[in-house]
Short mmCIF file of C-alpha atoms and ligand atoms in Angstrom, two decimals:
data_model
loop_
_atom_site.label_atom_id
_atom_site.label_comp_id
_atom_site.label_asym_id
_atom_site.label_seq_id
_atom_site.Cartn_x
_atom_site.Cartn_y
_atom_site.Cartn_z
CA MET A 420 -0.14 0.06 0.01
CA SER A 421 1.15 3.41 -0.92
CA THR A 422 2.48 5.69 1.90
CA ASN A 423 0.75 8.95 0.69
CA GLN A 424 -2.85 7.76 0.15
CA PHE A 425 -5.22 10.29 1.39
CA ASP A 426 -8.22 10.06 3.86
CA LYS A 427 -8.58 13.63 4.42
CA LYS A 428 -9.58 16.10 1.71
CA SER A 429 -6.72 18.44 2.22
CA GLU A 430 -4.47 15.55 1.63
CA ALA A 431 -6.24 15.04 -1.77
CA TRP A 432 -4.59 18.18 -3.25
CA SER A 433 -1.27 19.29 -1.60
CA ALA A 434 1.04 20.38 1.09
CA LEU A 435 0.28 24.06 -0.04
CA PHE A 436 -2.33 24.50 2.74
CA SER A 437 -0.80 25.64 6.07
CA GLU A 438 -3.90 25.42 8.27
CA PRO A 439 -6.53 22.67 8.29
CA MET A 440 -10.29 23.66 7.63
CA SER A 441 -12.38 24.40 10.61
CA GLU A 442 -15.20 22.05 11.32
CA LEU A 443 -17.94 24.77 10.19
CA VAL A 444 -16.22 25.36 6.96
CA LYS A 445 -15.85 21.55 6.41
CA ARG A 446 -19.51 21.06 6.83
CA TYR A 447 -20.33 24.15 4.78
CA THR A 448 -18.47 22.95 1.82
CA ALA A 449 -18.91 19.29 2.05
CA SER A 450 -21.64 17.77 -0.18
CA VAL A 451 -21.09 13.94 0.44
CA PHE A 452 -24.30 13.64 2.40
CA PHE A 453 -26.46 14.56 -0.58
CA ASP A 454 -24.15 13.82 -3.57
CA LYS A 455 -23.52 10.21 -2.32
CA ARG A 456 -26.56 9.20 -4.40
CA LEU A 457 -24.48 9.82 -7.52
CA TRP A 458 -22.30 6.88 -6.47
CA GLN A 459 -23.23 4.54 -9.22
CA ALA A 460 -22.74 7.24 -11.94
CA ASP A 461 -19.36 8.13 -10.50
CA ILE A 462 -18.36 4.60 -10.68
CA THR A 463 -19.64 4.17 -14.11
CA GLY A 464 -17.86 7.19 -15.38
CA SER A 465 -14.74 6.21 -13.81
CA LEU A 466 -14.67 2.89 -15.20
CA ALA A 467 -15.39 4.19 -18.83
CA HIS A 468 -12.55 6.76 -18.21
CA ALA A 469 -10.06 4.09 -16.87
CA GLU A 470 -10.84 1.74 -19.78
CA MET A 471 -10.03 4.49 -22.35
CA LEU A 472 -6.81 5.51 -20.45
CA ALA A 473 -5.81 1.90 -20.79
CA ALA A 474 -6.79 1.66 -24.52
CA GLN A 475 -4.99 4.80 -25.19
CA GLY A 476 -1.80 3.47 -23.30
CA ILE A 477 -1.98 6.17 -20.73
CA ILE A 478 -2.37 3.83 -17.94
CA GLY A 479 -1.36 0.02 -17.95
CA ALA A 480 -3.42 -2.98 -18.26
CA ALA A 481 -2.73 -4.20 -14.77
CA ASP A 482 -3.74 -0.80 -13.49
CA LEU A 483 -7.03 -0.86 -15.22
CA ALA A 484 -7.64 -4.47 -13.80
CA SER A 485 -6.98 -3.33 -10.20
CA ILE A 486 -9.18 -0.24 -10.90
CA GLN A 487 -12.01 -2.46 -11.91
CA GLN A 488 -11.55 -4.94 -9.07
CA GLY A 489 -11.43 -2.16 -6.51
CA MET A 490 -14.53 -0.56 -7.87
CA ALA A 491 -16.32 -4.02 -7.83
CA GLN A 492 -15.54 -4.07 -4.22
CA ILE A 493 -16.58 -0.54 -3.52
CA THR A 494 -19.95 -1.29 -5.29
CA THR A 495 -20.47 -4.19 -2.91
CA GLU A 496 -19.57 -2.13 -0.02
CA ILE A 497 -22.00 0.69 -1.01
CA GLU A 498 -24.64 -1.58 -1.74
CA ALA A 499 -24.29 -3.56 1.41
CA GLY A 500 -24.29 -0.30 3.51
CA ASN A 501 -20.75 -1.02 4.65
CA PHE A 502 -19.14 2.09 2.77
CA GLU A 503 -17.77 4.57 5.25
CA TRP A 504 -18.80 8.04 3.90
CA LYS A 505 -16.39 10.72 5.30
CA LEU A 506 -17.23 14.20 5.67
CA ASP A 507 -13.56 14.91 5.71
CA LEU A 508 -13.49 13.78 2.09
CA GLU A 509 -16.01 16.42 1.06
CA ASP A 510 -17.98 14.67 -1.68
CA VAL A 511 -18.76 11.53 -3.41
CA HIS A 512 -15.90 11.72 -5.86
CA LEU A 513 -13.10 12.12 -3.33
CA ASN A 514 -14.72 9.48 -1.00
CA ILE A 515 -14.84 6.92 -3.84
CA GLU A 516 -11.30 7.77 -5.22
CA ALA A 517 -9.86 7.70 -1.60
CA ARG A 518 -11.26 4.20 -0.94
CA LEU A 519 -10.08 2.93 -4.38
CA THR A 520 -6.59 3.97 -3.52
CA GLN A 521 -6.84 2.45 -0.13
CA LEU A 522 -7.84 -0.75 -1.78
CA VAL A 523 -5.58 -0.95 -4.91
CA GLY A 524 -2.78 1.59 -4.25
CA ASP A 525 -1.14 3.47 -7.04
CA ALA A 526 -3.51 2.33 -9.55
CA GLY A 527 -6.20 4.20 -7.83
CA LYS A 528 -4.12 7.25 -7.82
CA ARG A 529 -3.67 7.03 -11.73
CA LEU A 530 -7.47 6.96 -12.22
CA HIS A 531 -7.66 10.71 -12.11
CA THR A 532 -5.00 11.24 -14.99
CA GLY A 533 -6.39 13.71 -17.62
CA ARG A 534 -9.73 14.34 -15.34
CA SER A 535 -10.86 16.81 -12.90
CA ARG A 536 -13.67 16.83 -10.45
CA ASN A 537 -15.10 19.52 -12.60
CA ASP A 538 -15.53 17.25 -15.74
CA GLN A 539 -16.43 14.22 -13.54
CA VAL A 540 -19.12 15.79 -11.50
CA ALA A 541 -20.72 17.33 -14.65
CA THR A 542 -20.64 13.83 -16.26
CA ASP A 543 -21.98 11.99 -13.08
CA VAL A 544 -25.02 14.49 -12.86
CA ARG A 545 -25.85 13.84 -16.44
CA LEU A 546 -25.67 10.21 -16.10
CA TRP A 547 -27.73 10.28 -13.04
CA LEU A 548 -30.41 12.57 -14.61
CA ARG A 549 -30.56 10.56 -17.75
CA SER A 550 -31.46 7.48 -15.87
CA GLU A 551 -34.13 9.24 -13.97
CA ILE A 552 -35.62 10.70 -17.05
CA ASP A 553 -35.90 7.17 -18.28
CA LEU A 554 -37.97 6.40 -15.23
CA ILE A 555 -40.12 9.58 -15.59
CA VAL A 556 -41.02 9.16 -19.21
CA PRO A 557 -42.85 5.94 -18.78
CA LEU A 558 -44.38 7.16 -15.53
CA LEU A 559 -45.98 9.89 -17.77
CA GLY A 560 -47.10 7.26 -20.14
CA GLU A 561 -48.86 5.31 -17.32
CA LEU A 562 -50.61 8.42 -16.19
CA GLN A 563 -51.83 9.07 -19.52
CA GLY A 564 -53.02 5.55 -19.92
CA ALA A 565 -55.05 5.79 -16.58
CA LEU A 566 -56.58 8.88 -17.68
CA VAL A 567 -57.58 7.37 -21.08
CA ASP A 568 -59.17 4.26 -19.20
CA VAL A 569 -61.31 6.66 -17.23
CA ALA A 570 -62.16 8.52 -20.27
CA GLU A 571 -63.28 5.63 -22.28
CA LYS A 572 -65.79 4.63 -19.59
CA ASN A 573 -67.25 8.31 -19.58
CA VAL A 574 -67.43 9.43 -23.32
CA GLU A 575 -71.21 9.95 -22.89
CA VAL A 576 -70.93 11.52 -19.32
CA ILE A 577 -71.74 15.35 -19.62
CA LEU A 578 -69.90 17.79 -17.59
CA PRO A 579 -70.69 21.51 -17.36
CA GLY A 580 -67.65 23.00 -19.21
CA PHE A 581 -66.59 26.12 -17.47
CA THR A 582 -64.95 29.52 -18.42
CA HIS A 583 -64.21 31.88 -15.48
CA LEU A 584 -65.45 29.02 -13.45
CA GLN A 585 -69.14 29.91 -14.69
CA VAL A 586 -71.13 27.20 -16.55
CA ALA A 587 -70.20 27.87 -20.27
CA GLN A 588 -71.09 24.81 -22.63
CA PRO A 589 -71.52 21.10 -21.85
CA VAL A 590 -68.59 18.79 -22.54
CA SER A 591 -68.04 15.19 -22.44
CA PHE A 592 -66.22 14.31 -19.09
CA ALA A 593 -63.84 12.27 -21.32
CA HIS A 594 -62.98 15.10 -23.27
CA HIS A 595 -62.19 17.11 -20.19
CA LEU A 596 -59.88 14.36 -19.05
CA LEU A 597 -58.22 14.06 -22.46
CA ALA A 598 -57.31 17.64 -22.31
CA TYR A 599 -54.94 16.64 -19.43
CA VAL A 600 -53.67 13.58 -21.64
CA GLU A 601 -52.59 16.12 -24.12
CA MET A 602 -50.57 18.02 -21.44
CA PHE A 603 -49.02 15.00 -20.07
CA SER A 604 -48.06 13.93 -23.60
CA ARG A 605 -46.23 17.27 -24.24
CA ASP A 606 -44.58 16.79 -20.82
CA ALA A 607 -43.26 13.40 -22.00
CA GLU A 608 -42.04 15.14 -25.21
CA ARG A 609 -40.38 17.72 -23.40
CA MET A 610 -38.51 15.15 -21.14
CA VAL A 611 -37.44 13.08 -24.19
CA ASP A 612 -36.03 16.23 -25.75
CA VAL A 613 -34.17 17.47 -22.43
CA ARG A 614 -32.72 13.82 -22.54
CA ARG A 615 -31.12 14.60 -25.86
CA ARG A 616 -29.06 17.57 -24.39
CA THR A 617 -28.47 15.88 -21.14
CA ASN A 618 -27.05 12.75 -22.71
CA ARG A 619 -23.56 14.52 -23.87
CA LEU A 620 -20.21 14.02 -22.39
CA PRO A 621 -18.20 16.60 -20.62
CA LEU A 622 -15.44 14.37 -19.44
CA GLY A 623 -12.28 15.12 -21.12
CA SER A 624 -12.88 18.93 -20.58
CA ALA A 625 -10.54 18.23 -17.50
CA ALA A 626 -10.61 21.33 -15.19
CA LEU A 627 -11.58 23.82 -17.93
CA ALA A 628 -9.12 23.86 -20.82
CA GLY A 629 -8.96 20.37 -21.91
CA THR A 630 -6.05 17.93 -21.16
CA THR A 631 -2.42 17.08 -22.44
CA TYR A 632 -3.16 13.31 -22.57
CA PRO A 633 -4.40 11.98 -25.73
CA LEU A 634 -7.87 11.06 -24.65
CA ASP A 635 -10.50 9.41 -26.80
CA ARG A 636 -13.53 11.24 -25.70
CA GLU A 637 -15.72 9.71 -28.24
CA ARG A 638 -14.77 6.27 -27.04
CA VAL A 639 -15.87 7.17 -23.43
CA ALA A 640 -19.11 8.70 -24.75
CA ARG A 641 -19.93 5.56 -26.68
CA SER A 642 -19.21 3.25 -23.59
CA LEU A 643 -21.54 5.44 -21.51
CA GLY A 644 -24.33 5.27 -24.07
CA MET A 645 -23.98 8.99 -24.72
CA VAL A 646 -24.82 8.63 -28.36
CA ASN A 647 -27.72 10.18 -30.46
CA GLU A 648 -30.40 8.24 -32.48
CA ARG A 649 -28.07 7.51 -35.23
CA GLY A 650 -25.49 5.97 -32.76
CA GLU A 651 -22.98 8.82 -33.07
CA PRO A 652 -21.19 9.88 -29.92
CA GLN A 653 -22.16 13.03 -28.21
CA VAL A 654 -19.36 14.88 -26.57
CA CYS A 655 -19.42 18.47 -25.25
CA GLN A 656 -17.35 20.35 -27.74
CA ASN A 657 -16.07 23.34 -25.79
CA SER A 658 -14.29 22.43 -22.46
CA LEU A 659 -14.95 25.55 -20.73
CA ASP A 660 -18.66 25.16 -21.44
CA GLY A 661 -18.60 21.28 -20.71
CA VAL A 662 -17.55 21.74 -17.06
CA SER A 663 -19.81 24.79 -16.41
CA ASP A 664 -23.03 23.92 -18.36
CA ARG A 665 -25.92 23.20 -16.13
CA ASP A 666 -28.67 24.13 -18.73
CA PHE A 667 -29.78 20.58 -18.96
CA ALA A 668 -30.60 20.72 -15.08
CA ILE A 669 -32.44 23.88 -15.64
CA GLU A 670 -34.24 22.63 -18.62
CA PHE A 671 -35.30 19.49 -16.66
CA THR A 672 -36.46 21.43 -13.76
CA ALA A 673 -38.40 23.58 -16.17
CA ALA A 674 -40.00 20.78 -17.85
CA ALA A 675 -40.71 19.13 -14.46
CA SER A 676 -42.33 22.45 -13.14
CA LEU A 677 -44.76 22.34 -16.18
CA CYS A 678 -45.57 18.85 -15.44
CA MET A 679 -46.29 19.56 -11.83
CA VAL A 680 -48.32 22.74 -12.94
CA HIS A 681 -50.49 20.48 -15.07
CA ILE A 682 -50.88 18.06 -12.12
CA SER A 683 -51.74 20.95 -9.89
CA ARG A 684 -54.41 22.23 -12.19
CA PHE A 685 -55.81 18.72 -12.28
CA SER A 686 -55.64 18.53 -8.52
CA GLU A 687 -57.47 21.67 -8.21
CA GLU A 688 -60.30 20.24 -10.38
CA LEU A 689 -60.36 17.24 -8.32
CA ILE A 690 -60.53 19.16 -5.10
CA LEU A 691 -63.26 21.30 -6.45
CA TRP A 692 -65.12 18.21 -7.84
CA MET A 693 -64.93 16.33 -4.62
CA SER A 694 -66.38 19.09 -2.50
CA GLN A 695 -69.98 18.75 -1.39
CA ASN A 696 -70.91 21.67 -3.63
CA PHE A 697 -69.98 19.74 -6.73
CA GLY A 698 -70.08 16.14 -5.85
CA PHE A 699 -68.62 15.11 -9.36
CA VAL A 700 -66.14 12.52 -8.37
CA LYS A 701 -64.78 10.63 -5.38
CA ILE A 702 -61.17 9.42 -4.97
CA ALA A 703 -60.49 6.30 -2.88
CA ASP A 704 -60.34 6.85 0.77
CA ARG A 705 -56.48 6.05 0.90
CA PHE A 706 -55.81 9.24 -0.78
CA THR A 707 -57.67 11.20 1.84
CA THR A 708 -57.66 12.05 5.49
CA GLY A 709 -60.11 12.73 8.26
CA SER A 710 -60.36 15.58 10.42
CA SER A 711 -59.27 15.46 14.12
CA ILE A 712 -62.18 17.53 15.03
CA MET A 713 -64.84 17.37 12.47
CA PRO A 714 -66.03 13.68 12.15
CA GLN A 715 -67.74 14.27 8.91
CA LYS A 716 -64.58 15.32 6.91
CA LYS A 717 -62.80 13.42 4.19
CA ASN A 718 -60.05 15.86 3.03
CA PRO A 719 -58.37 15.43 -0.57
CA ASP A 720 -54.96 15.47 1.01
CA VAL A 721 -53.14 14.05 -1.92
CA PRO A 722 -54.24 16.45 -4.48
CA GLU A 723 -53.75 19.31 -1.98
CA LEU A 724 -50.27 18.21 -1.31
CA ALA A 725 -49.52 17.85 -4.98
CA ARG A 726 -50.86 21.29 -5.65
CA GLY A 727 -48.48 22.42 -2.83
CA LYS A 728 -45.62 20.56 -3.86
CA THR A 729 -45.79 22.31 -7.32
CA GLY A 730 -44.58 25.43 -5.54
CA ARG A 731 -41.56 23.56 -4.28
CA VAL A 732 -40.48 22.37 -7.65
CA VAL A 733 -41.20 25.78 -9.30
CA GLY A 734 -38.99 27.11 -6.44
CA HIS A 735 -36.23 24.92 -7.42
CA LEU A 736 -36.34 25.97 -10.93
CA MET A 737 -36.03 29.66 -9.75
CA GLY A 738 -33.10 28.38 -7.65
CA LEU A 739 -31.26 26.73 -10.20
CA ILE A 740 -31.69 29.41 -12.89
CA THR A 741 -30.45 32.09 -10.35
CA LEU A 742 -27.45 29.84 -9.38
CA MET A 743 -26.17 30.43 -12.80
CA LYS A 744 -26.77 34.05 -13.44
CA GLY A 745 -23.71 35.59 -12.02
CA GLN A 746 -21.08 32.72 -12.84
CA PRO A 747 -18.18 33.78 -14.96
CA LEU A 748 -16.65 30.88 -16.94
CA ALA A 749 -15.78 28.09 -16.08
CA TYR A 750 -16.62 25.94 -12.95
CA ASN A 751 -17.41 27.52 -9.88
CA LYS A 752 -18.27 25.84 -6.41
CA ASP A 753 -21.73 27.42 -6.80
CA ASN A 754 -22.61 24.61 -8.97
CA GLN A 755 -22.32 22.07 -6.04
CA GLU A 756 -25.67 23.84 -5.04
CA ASP A 757 -27.32 22.29 -8.30
CA LYS A 758 -27.65 18.85 -6.72
CA GLU A 759 -30.35 19.23 -3.91
CA PRO A 760 -32.89 21.20 -6.03
CA LEU A 761 -32.24 18.60 -8.76
CA PHE A 762 -32.64 15.65 -6.60
CA ASP A 763 -35.65 16.95 -4.78
CA THR A 764 -37.33 17.89 -8.25
CA VAL A 765 -36.75 14.45 -9.42
CA ASP A 766 -38.12 12.66 -6.16
CA THR A 767 -41.13 14.91 -5.90
CA LEU A 768 -42.15 14.53 -9.84
CA LYS A 769 -41.57 10.84 -9.53
CA ASP A 770 -43.57 10.42 -6.26
CA THR A 771 -46.34 12.68 -7.65
CA LEU A 772 -46.68 10.80 -10.87
CA ARG A 773 -46.72 7.33 -9.11
CA ILE A 774 -49.45 8.45 -6.77
CA PHE A 775 -51.58 9.85 -9.48
CA VAL A 776 -51.24 6.81 -11.76
CA GLU A 777 -52.69 4.85 -8.93
CA MET A 778 -55.27 7.62 -7.66
CA VAL A 779 -56.83 7.85 -11.14
CA GLY A 780 -56.55 4.47 -12.62
CA GLY A 781 -56.73 2.28 -9.35
CA GLN A 782 -54.53 -0.71 -8.59
CA PRO A 783 -54.71 -4.16 -10.27
CA ASN A 784 -56.76 -6.69 -8.21
CA PRO A 785 -54.18 -9.45 -7.64
CA ALA A 786 -57.08 -12.25 -8.48
CA THR A 787 -58.34 -10.72 -11.62
CA GLY A 788 -55.55 -8.42 -12.59
CA ALA A 789 -58.33 -5.72 -13.35
CA LYS A 790 -57.78 -2.34 -11.99
CA GLU A 791 -59.86 -1.22 -9.10
CA GLY A 792 -60.07 1.84 -6.89
CA GLY A 793 -59.60 4.62 -9.34
CA ILE A 794 -61.55 7.77 -9.68
CA THR A 795 -65.39 7.09 -9.14
CA VAL A 796 -67.68 9.43 -11.36
CA ASN A 797 -71.03 10.77 -10.33
CA ALA A 798 -72.51 11.13 -13.87
CA VAL A 799 -76.15 12.34 -12.58
CA ALA A 800 -74.47 15.25 -10.41
CA MET A 801 -72.35 16.32 -13.43
CA GLU A 802 -75.24 16.24 -15.67
CA GLU A 803 -77.63 18.14 -13.20
CA ALA A 804 -75.00 20.66 -12.69
CA ALA A 805 -74.60 21.04 -16.69
CA LYS A 806 -78.30 21.79 -16.86
CA LYS A 807 -78.22 24.84 -14.45
CA GLY A 808 -76.50 27.36 -16.20
CA TYR A 809 -77.96 27.78 -19.73
CA ALA A 810 -75.25 25.86 -21.18
CA THR A 811 -76.98 25.50 -24.53
CA ALA A 812 -77.42 29.22 -25.02
CA THR A 813 -74.73 29.17 -27.81
CA ASP A 814 -76.48 26.33 -29.55
CA LEU A 815 -79.58 28.42 -29.79
CA ALA A 816 -77.69 31.25 -31.15
CA ASP A 817 -76.06 28.91 -33.84
CA TYR A 818 -79.58 27.54 -34.60
CA LEU A 819 -80.66 31.05 -35.42
CA VAL A 820 -77.63 31.70 -37.47
CA LYS A 821 -78.49 28.45 -39.46
CA LYS A 822 -81.97 30.27 -40.06
CA GLY A 823 -80.11 33.13 -41.45
CA LEU A 824 -79.63 35.47 -38.75
CA PRO A 825 -76.27 37.29 -38.38
CA PHE A 826 -74.45 35.87 -35.34
CA ARG A 827 -74.40 39.26 -33.38
CA ASP A 828 -78.22 39.45 -33.77
CA ALA A 829 -78.77 35.86 -32.82
CA HIS A 830 -76.58 36.43 -29.79
CA GLU A 831 -78.72 39.36 -28.64
CA THR A 832 -81.95 37.33 -29.35
CA VAL A 833 -80.82 34.56 -27.23
CA ALA A 834 -79.75 36.93 -24.38
CA HIS A 835 -83.63 37.98 -24.34
CA ALA A 836 -84.41 34.22 -24.22
CA VAL A 837 -82.24 33.49 -21.24
CA LYS A 838 -83.55 36.56 -19.41
CA ALA A 839 -87.19 35.02 -19.91
CA ALA A 840 -86.03 31.54 -18.58
CA VAL A 841 -84.32 33.24 -15.63
CA THR A 842 -87.54 35.05 -14.86
CA HIS A 843 -89.49 31.84 -15.05
CA ASN A 844 -86.96 29.83 -13.31
CA CYS A 845 -86.48 27.35 -15.93
CA ASP A 846 -84.10 26.10 -18.48
CA LEU A 847 -84.18 27.25 -22.12
CA SER A 848 -85.45 23.82 -23.16
CA GLU A 849 -88.45 24.13 -20.77
CA LEU A 850 -89.71 27.47 -22.50
CA PRO A 851 -92.74 26.78 -24.55
CA LEU A 852 -92.42 26.81 -28.37
CA ALA A 853 -94.73 29.79 -28.62
CA VAL A 854 -92.48 31.74 -26.08
CA LEU A 855 -89.39 30.99 -28.22
CA GLN A 856 -91.15 32.07 -31.24
CA GLY A 857 -91.90 35.31 -29.68
CA PHE A 858 -88.19 36.02 -29.76
CA ASN A 859 -87.78 34.88 -33.39
CA ALA A 860 -90.51 33.50 -35.70
CA SER A 861 -88.29 31.18 -37.61
CA ILE A 862 -87.75 28.84 -34.45
CA GLU A 863 -89.41 25.63 -35.09
CA LYS A 864 -90.12 22.43 -32.96
CA ASP A 865 -86.57 20.97 -33.92
CA VAL A 866 -85.07 23.70 -31.63
CA TYR A 867 -85.53 21.39 -28.80
CA GLU A 868 -82.86 19.01 -30.25
CA CYS A 869 -80.22 21.67 -29.92
CA LEU A 870 -81.37 22.88 -26.72
CA SER A 871 -80.57 19.26 -25.05
CA LEU A 872 -77.29 18.87 -23.47
CA ARG A 873 -76.77 15.82 -25.73
CA GLY A 874 -77.72 17.72 -28.90
CA SER A 875 -75.16 20.30 -27.90
CA LEU A 876 -72.54 17.76 -27.40
CA ASN A 877 -73.25 15.88 -30.66
CA ALA A 878 -73.26 19.19 -32.57
CA ARG A 879 -69.51 19.79 -31.76
CA ASN A 880 -68.28 17.48 -34.11
CA THR A 881 -65.36 19.30 -35.33
CA LEU A 882 -61.77 17.93 -35.14
CA GLY A 883 -60.73 18.30 -31.33
CA GLY A 884 -64.37 18.99 -30.31
CA THR A 885 -66.36 17.36 -27.52
CA ALA A 886 -68.94 15.39 -29.73
CA PRO A 887 -68.63 11.78 -28.67
CA ALA A 888 -67.56 10.67 -32.12
CA GLN A 889 -64.59 13.02 -31.97
CA VAL A 890 -63.69 11.91 -28.53
CA ARG A 891 -63.76 8.33 -29.49
CA ALA A 892 -61.47 8.99 -32.32
CA GLN A 893 -59.15 10.86 -29.87
CA ILE A 894 -59.11 7.79 -27.44
CA ALA A 895 -58.22 5.52 -30.33
CA ARG A 896 -55.36 7.76 -31.21
CA HIS A 897 -54.04 7.90 -27.81
CA ARG A 898 -54.50 4.16 -27.31
CA ALA A 899 -52.33 3.61 -30.50
CA ARG A 900 -49.78 6.36 -29.55
CA LEU A 901 -49.32 4.85 -26.08
CA ALA A 902 -49.19 1.26 -27.03
N1 LIG B 1703 -18.52 18.42 -5.23
C1 LIG B 1703 -18.29 19.21 -6.36
C2 LIG B 1703 -19.62 19.71 -7.10
O1 LIG B 1703 -20.51 19.26 -6.76
C3 LIG B 1703 -17.29 18.56 -7.29
C4 LIG B 1703 -16.61 19.47 -8.11
C5 LIG B 1703 -15.62 20.29 -7.41
N2 LIG B 1703 -14.67 21.07 -8.05
C6 LIG B 1703 -13.84 21.82 -7.61
N3 LIG B 1703 -12.96 22.37 -8.37
N4 LIG B 1703 -13.86 22.06 -6.26
O2 LIG B 1703 -19.67 20.58 -7.77
#
């Protein structure tokens, strides 16, 4: 074993330092207690680097073998929970390198040839985030699938569509749910897009200027799977940018924030729909809690928390983007602050998506495999509510336009009809034909078809409209896309 192996951080660089760090500064500057979760990416990156160093003749085959064997042991130790993480060694990188050197001696000390922690950490974060994106994209697919399942059962269920939270026009409940499917499908697209820019290799940028060793960066990129759709290696092309770019983390957090905003809007609707004043849906009891004082309560804690956690993720986006704004090139220690917001964004988003998949779609019954316990829909309450706000007034105006009235005149005529219905405390469809004809003589018996909620729904048969035929076509498109 080598004599000058280090197990304190100060020993990792040089004898230049004349005094040790205070405990407070040590704690302030250390990141190991949160960045240790990068350990797997760190080892993967180191092995790819070492293998390339050997292939290029920069280190010997025996050194490579020792490094591989040492890393295998470290992997076992970390997985078994036996690895001793030391605050003194500041971060995940120095902890692993120090242990490697302790295990395999000089070979361990050769690993850092042509590398700096600056390009090392940038590589690790990218590798880690890539694998998390690869978990998030399928979760977004599952959530869309769960929404499509509920939609399919509710194509004919009529919901009052709102603008300004005032009853506007009737819509199919399925149509309403499919609006969220569109949002989550864009969220998945954004994640896939962010992945392309995340999946590029900083390693080989060294501290900031590149390195004097004949590295084969493309080989490392290939062995880490940092390749594009055509299999071409993706390498950061400017060393200064390679070590300091955190755009990918900001972009990811922006995409995650938008996704959480979509979840938050959906949560807000669930919360409203579950209140006694709406009574449109129920979610399974396991996603709600009671009150310690009011025995009748069942509170929608999960949607409320999701709405609340959205603020936290948007906060991380603000934190990360602000972290970058004053940084001169190239690497600065500020960047160590990228990790906690990024980690928490990933954890919050994944947990939220998982819980929503189950809350919307239910859980498979172990005996039958069929999903149970998802959202329960009260179709009667929805339809009753849709009847309340003169939701088919636009349909009456459209009817008059088809009889030859200019739209603005039809709009005015219908306003009078609505006023009459309000006075009689009835729906438009309950006004006698003679009364309707008093507003416009061209009105005939067939008007009642367009004044019904279902007639209104069927009439909106343009692409993207709420007519059941359109909604079914959209469900088929989503099914094919998600298959
Ligand atoms: N723990 C550091 C980080 O997360 C690693 C890079 C440190 N580089 C340096 N020059 N101090 O950014």
